[in-house]
Structure formats: C-alpha cells, structure tokens
Short mmCIF file of C-alpha atoms in Angstrom, two decimals:
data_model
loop_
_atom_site.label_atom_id
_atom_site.label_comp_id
_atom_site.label_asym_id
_atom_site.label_seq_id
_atom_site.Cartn_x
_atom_site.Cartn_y
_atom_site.Cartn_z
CA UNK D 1015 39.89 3.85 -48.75
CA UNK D 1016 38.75 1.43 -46.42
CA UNK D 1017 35.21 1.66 -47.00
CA UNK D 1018 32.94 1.57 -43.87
CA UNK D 1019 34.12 -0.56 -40.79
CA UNK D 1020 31.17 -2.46 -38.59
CA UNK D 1021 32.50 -4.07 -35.56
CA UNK D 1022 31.77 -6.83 -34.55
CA UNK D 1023 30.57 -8.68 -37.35
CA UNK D 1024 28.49 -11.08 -34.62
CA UNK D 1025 27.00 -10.95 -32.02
CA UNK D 1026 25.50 -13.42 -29.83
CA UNK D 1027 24.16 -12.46 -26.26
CA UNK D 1028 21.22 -13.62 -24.14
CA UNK D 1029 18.33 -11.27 -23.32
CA UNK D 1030 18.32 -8.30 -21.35
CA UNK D 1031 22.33 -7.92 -21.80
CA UNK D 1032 23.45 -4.76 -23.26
CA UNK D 1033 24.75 -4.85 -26.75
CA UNK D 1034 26.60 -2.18 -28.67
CA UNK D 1035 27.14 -1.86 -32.40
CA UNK D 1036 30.27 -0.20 -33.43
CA UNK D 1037 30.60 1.84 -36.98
CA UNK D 1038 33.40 4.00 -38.26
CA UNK D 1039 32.32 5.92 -41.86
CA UNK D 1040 34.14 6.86 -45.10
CA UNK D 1041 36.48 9.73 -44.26
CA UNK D 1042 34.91 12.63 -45.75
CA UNK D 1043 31.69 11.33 -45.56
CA UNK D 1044 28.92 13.66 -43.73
CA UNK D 1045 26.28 10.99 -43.54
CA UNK D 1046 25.59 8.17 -41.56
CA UNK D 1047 22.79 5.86 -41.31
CA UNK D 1048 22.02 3.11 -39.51
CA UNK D 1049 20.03 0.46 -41.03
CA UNK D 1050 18.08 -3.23 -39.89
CA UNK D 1051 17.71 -5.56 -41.78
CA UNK D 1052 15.29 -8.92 -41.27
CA UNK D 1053 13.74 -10.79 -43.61
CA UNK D 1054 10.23 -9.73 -42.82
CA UNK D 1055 10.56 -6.50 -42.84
CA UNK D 1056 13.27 -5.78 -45.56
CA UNK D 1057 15.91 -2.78 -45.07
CA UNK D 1058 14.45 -0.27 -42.63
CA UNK D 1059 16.40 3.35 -41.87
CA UNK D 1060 16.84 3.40 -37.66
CA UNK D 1061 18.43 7.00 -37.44
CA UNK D 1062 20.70 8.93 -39.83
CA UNK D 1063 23.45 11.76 -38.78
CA UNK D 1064 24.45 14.70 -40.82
CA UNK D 1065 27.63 15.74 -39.47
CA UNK D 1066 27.61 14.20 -36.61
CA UNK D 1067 24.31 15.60 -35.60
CA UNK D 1068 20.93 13.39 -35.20
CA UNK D 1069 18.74 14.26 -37.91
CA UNK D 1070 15.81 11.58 -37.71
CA UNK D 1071 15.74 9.19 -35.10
CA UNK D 1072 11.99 8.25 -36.26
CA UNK D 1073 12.78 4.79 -37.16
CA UNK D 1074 14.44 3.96 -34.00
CA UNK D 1075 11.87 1.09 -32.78
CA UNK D 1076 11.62 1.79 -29.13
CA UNK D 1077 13.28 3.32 -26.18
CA UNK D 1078 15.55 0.56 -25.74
CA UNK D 1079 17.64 1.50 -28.90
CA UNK D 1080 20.30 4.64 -28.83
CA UNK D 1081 22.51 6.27 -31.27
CA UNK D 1082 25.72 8.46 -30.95
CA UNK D 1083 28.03 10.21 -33.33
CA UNK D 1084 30.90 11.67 -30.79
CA UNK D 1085 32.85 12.84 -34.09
CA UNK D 1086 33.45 12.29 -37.53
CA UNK D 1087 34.97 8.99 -37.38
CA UNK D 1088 32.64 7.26 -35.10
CA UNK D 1089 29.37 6.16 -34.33
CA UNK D 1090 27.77 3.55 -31.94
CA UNK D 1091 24.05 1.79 -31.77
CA UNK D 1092 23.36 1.01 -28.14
CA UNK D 1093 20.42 -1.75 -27.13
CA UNK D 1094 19.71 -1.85 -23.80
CA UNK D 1095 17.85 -4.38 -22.80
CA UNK D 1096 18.25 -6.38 -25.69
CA UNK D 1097 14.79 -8.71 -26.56
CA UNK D 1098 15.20 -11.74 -29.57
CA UNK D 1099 12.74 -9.68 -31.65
CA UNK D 1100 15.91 -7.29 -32.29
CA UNK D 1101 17.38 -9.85 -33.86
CA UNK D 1102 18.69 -9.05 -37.64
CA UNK D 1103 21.36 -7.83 -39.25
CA UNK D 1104 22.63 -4.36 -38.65
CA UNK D 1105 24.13 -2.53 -41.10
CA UNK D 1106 25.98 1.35 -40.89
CA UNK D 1107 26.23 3.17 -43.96
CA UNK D 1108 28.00 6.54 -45.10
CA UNK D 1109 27.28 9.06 -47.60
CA UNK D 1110 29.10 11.87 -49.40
CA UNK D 1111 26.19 13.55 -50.40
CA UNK D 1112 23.38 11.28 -52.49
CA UNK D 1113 24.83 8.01 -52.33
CA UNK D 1114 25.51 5.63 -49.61
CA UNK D 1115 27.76 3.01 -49.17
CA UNK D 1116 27.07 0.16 -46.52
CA UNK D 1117 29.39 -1.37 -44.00
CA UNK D 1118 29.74 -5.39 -43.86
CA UNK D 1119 26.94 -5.67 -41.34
CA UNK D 1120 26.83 -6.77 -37.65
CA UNK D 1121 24.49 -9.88 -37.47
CA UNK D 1122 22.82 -10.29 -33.90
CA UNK D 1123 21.46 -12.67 -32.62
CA UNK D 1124 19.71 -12.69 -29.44
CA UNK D 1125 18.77 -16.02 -27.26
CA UNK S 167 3.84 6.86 -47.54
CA UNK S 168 6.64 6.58 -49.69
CA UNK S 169 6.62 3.21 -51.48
CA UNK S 170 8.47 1.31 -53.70
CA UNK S 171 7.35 -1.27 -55.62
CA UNK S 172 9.68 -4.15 -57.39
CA UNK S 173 8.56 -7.23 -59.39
CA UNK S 174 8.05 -10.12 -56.96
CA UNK S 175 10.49 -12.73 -58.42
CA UNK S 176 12.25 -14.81 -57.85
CA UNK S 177 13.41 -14.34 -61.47
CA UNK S 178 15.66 -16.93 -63.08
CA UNK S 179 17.03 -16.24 -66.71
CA UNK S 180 20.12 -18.14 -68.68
CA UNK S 181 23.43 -17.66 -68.99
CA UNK S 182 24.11 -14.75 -71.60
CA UNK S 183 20.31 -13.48 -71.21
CA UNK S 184 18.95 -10.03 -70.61
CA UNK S 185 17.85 -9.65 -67.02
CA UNK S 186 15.07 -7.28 -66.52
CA UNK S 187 14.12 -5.77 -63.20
CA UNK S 188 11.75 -3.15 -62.76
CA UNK S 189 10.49 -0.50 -59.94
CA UNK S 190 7.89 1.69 -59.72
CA UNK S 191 7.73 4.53 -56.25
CA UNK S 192 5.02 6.37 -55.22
CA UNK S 193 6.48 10.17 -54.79
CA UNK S 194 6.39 12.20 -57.48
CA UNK S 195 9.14 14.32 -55.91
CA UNK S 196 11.60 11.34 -55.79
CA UNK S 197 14.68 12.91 -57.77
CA UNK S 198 17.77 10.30 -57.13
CA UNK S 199 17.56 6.53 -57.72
CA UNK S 200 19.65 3.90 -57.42
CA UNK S 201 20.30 -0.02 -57.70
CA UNK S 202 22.00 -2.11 -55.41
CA UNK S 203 23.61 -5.59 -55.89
CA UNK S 204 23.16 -7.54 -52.56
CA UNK S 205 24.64 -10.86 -52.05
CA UNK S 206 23.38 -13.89 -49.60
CA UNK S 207 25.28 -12.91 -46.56
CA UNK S 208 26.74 -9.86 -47.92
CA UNK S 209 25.67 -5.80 -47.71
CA UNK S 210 23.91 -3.93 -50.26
CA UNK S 211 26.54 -2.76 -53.19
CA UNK S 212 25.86 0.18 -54.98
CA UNK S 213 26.05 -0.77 -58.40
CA UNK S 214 23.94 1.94 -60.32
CA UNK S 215 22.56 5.53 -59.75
CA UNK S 216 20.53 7.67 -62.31
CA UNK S 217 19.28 11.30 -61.81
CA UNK S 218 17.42 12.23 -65.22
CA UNK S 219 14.89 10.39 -67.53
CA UNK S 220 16.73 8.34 -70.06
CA UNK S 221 19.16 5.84 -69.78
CA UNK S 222 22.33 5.05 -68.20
CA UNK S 223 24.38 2.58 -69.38
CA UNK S 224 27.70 0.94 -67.33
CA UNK S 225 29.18 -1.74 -68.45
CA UNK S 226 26.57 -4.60 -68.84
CA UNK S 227 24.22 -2.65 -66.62
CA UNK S 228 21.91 -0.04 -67.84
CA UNK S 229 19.82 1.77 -65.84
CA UNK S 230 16.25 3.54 -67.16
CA UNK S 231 14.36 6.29 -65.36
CA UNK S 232 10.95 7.47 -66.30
CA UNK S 233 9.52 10.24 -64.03
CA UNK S 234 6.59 10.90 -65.74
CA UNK S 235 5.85 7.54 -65.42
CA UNK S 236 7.11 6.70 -61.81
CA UNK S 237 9.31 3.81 -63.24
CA UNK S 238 12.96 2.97 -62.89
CA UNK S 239 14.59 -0.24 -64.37
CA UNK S 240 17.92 -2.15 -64.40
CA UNK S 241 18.90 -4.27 -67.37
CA UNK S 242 21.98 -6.45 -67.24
CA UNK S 243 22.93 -7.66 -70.38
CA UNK S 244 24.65 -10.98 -71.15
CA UNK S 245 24.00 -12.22 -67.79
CA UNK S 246 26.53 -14.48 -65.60
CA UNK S 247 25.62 -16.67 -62.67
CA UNK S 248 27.76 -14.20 -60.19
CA UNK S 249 24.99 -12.08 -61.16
CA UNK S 250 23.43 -14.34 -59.32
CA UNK S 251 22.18 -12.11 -56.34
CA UNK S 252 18.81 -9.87 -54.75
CA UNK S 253 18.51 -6.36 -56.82
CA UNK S 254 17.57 -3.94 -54.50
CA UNK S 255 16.15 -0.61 -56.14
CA UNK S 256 16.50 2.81 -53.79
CA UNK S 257 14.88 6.12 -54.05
CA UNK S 258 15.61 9.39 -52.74
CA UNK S 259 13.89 12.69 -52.02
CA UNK S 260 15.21 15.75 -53.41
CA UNK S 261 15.20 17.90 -50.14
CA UNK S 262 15.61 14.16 -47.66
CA UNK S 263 18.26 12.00 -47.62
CA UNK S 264 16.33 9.00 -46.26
CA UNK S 265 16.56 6.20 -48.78
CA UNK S 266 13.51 3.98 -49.16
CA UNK S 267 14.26 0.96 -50.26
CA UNK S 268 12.04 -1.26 -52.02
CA UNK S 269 11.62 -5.27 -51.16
CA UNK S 270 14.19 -6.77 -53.78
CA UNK S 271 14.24 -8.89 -56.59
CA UNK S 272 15.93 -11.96 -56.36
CA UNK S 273 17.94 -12.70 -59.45
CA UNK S 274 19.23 -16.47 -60.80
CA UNK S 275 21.23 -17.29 -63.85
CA UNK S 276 21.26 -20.37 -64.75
CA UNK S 277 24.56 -21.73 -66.57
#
C-alpha cells in the first residue's frame, strides 16, 4: 500500500489567498484526521471523519478553516482567507480502527 | 483536560545504551497507547502500541504500560544514532478516537 498521500508537500502563498490541502487515506481505512503541527503548540487534532462523516470539528481554529470528505478516498482542508499565524505543518492521517498512520505533511507557509 | 505528560529532554545517551522515555496521562479511562518515532522534517511513525499492563517487547523497543499507575514507557535497547529522533507518546480513549498527543522527547545518541 501506498500509505497516506498529502498533496502538495508546500505551500507558499501570501495572505488572504485561498489555500487547499489535499489528502487521500489508506484504502480500507475509516478514519481520517487532520492534524497541525507548530512548534509552540505541538500536534493538535483539527477535525477527524469516520466514514466519511464529520465527527469533531472542535479543534478547527476559526471560521476560516473547512473540511470535506466527498468519499472514501478523499479529503480536502480549505483556508480561506489564509493569515501567517496558520502557518505550520499540516499533516492527514488514517486509521483502521485504533491506530493511525500519518501522511508526509503539507508545510505552509504564509507571507 | 486530557493531558499527557513526557520527560522534558532533550535526552542524549551513547551508542549501544538503553534509552529511557517515559509518559504519564491524566485519564484514567485512557485504554490504547502508543509511541511514535518522528524525524526532523519527517511525520510521526508509529513505532509501538500497547493495550494491557505489562510489557511489550519489538525488536529493540519495548514498550511498558502501568494503568494503575498512569505511566507508559518506551525503552530502546542498544541504541543507534538513527535513533536519533523526537519520541512522541499518544493516548487514546476507549469510547474516542481522538489521540492526544503529548509534547515529545527529543532523543540523541551519541556515536
């Protein structure tokens, strides 16, 4: 298996722009989470799906940040307007059941 | 609040030492744990999981989990510098599946 697939791996944009982070799971896998991570703040859970479904969006910072899971093979993390504090690494993982496997990250940076 | 709790570091042993790194978490209902291996640059790695008090042994890595005592540790044994790396040390509830993560330890062995 592949493992998990994050595209793209960076991203640079200004402020204000839209960005949108792309993640396709682990076949078979009913979870996925999306994850931040900054060095301040450590790992931090955004929003996690169960079958495709949003279960808890409760991490999601603010307005400004969206989720979707159209199907089982695909999810995407929307930021609209992007602000330099969302700046971190990004990081989609997928789970089975228990544990999770991470993608390779997207690292954004915003100017 | 959930918490998790790892030794500070940064913790530098020798080549062909035992590496100890400990956790402790807050909820006494926590019932799956896990270690992850995270590379500078790279994603979390799932490198150990444990589900019952006792150990766990893979490898050079064993992993110990007391519940009574709200502790979970990771000992590698003849450590290597690609060991080299910040230990990450994940805990799940038994009805969530919301990982909380704790800060990490970072790990150096020295040749």
């Amino acid at each position: 298996d592949a493992g998990v697939i994050q595209s793209p791996r960076h991203e640079v944009t200004e402020m204000g722009q839209e960005v949108t982070l792309r993640c396709k799971p682990i076949s078979g896998h009913d979870y996925l989470f999306w994850y931040r991570q900054t060095m301040m703040r450590g790992l931090e859970l955004l929003i996690y799906f169960n079958n495709n479904v949003p279960i808890d969006d409760s991490g999601m910072p603010e307005d400004r940040f969206s989720a979707k899971m159209p199907n089982a093979s695909f999810s995407t993390l929307k930021i609209q307007p992007s602000e330099p504090r969302d700046s971190a690494v990004y990081f989609c993982a997928s789970s089975p059941s228990r544990e999770q496997f991470f993608g390779p990250g997207t690292r954004l940076t915003v100017l | 609040q959930k918490e998790v709790e790892q030794n500070s570091g940064p913790l530098s042993v020798p080549e062909g030492a035992i590496a100890s790194l400990n956790c402790t978490y807050s909820d006494r209902v926590s019932q799956s744990f896990f270690w992850y291996r995270q590379y500078s640059g790279k994603s979390p790695e799932l490198i150990m999981s444990i589900y019952s008090n006792g150990d766990k042994e893979d490898g050079r890595f064993t992993a110990q989990l007391n519940k009574a005592s709200q502790y979970v540790s990771l000992l590698i044994r003849d450590s290597q510098p690609s060991d080299s790396a910040t230990y990450l040390c994940a805990v799940l509830e038994r009805t969530a599946r919301q990982l909380t993560f704790g800060s990490g330890t970072q790990l150096t062995v020295l040749p």
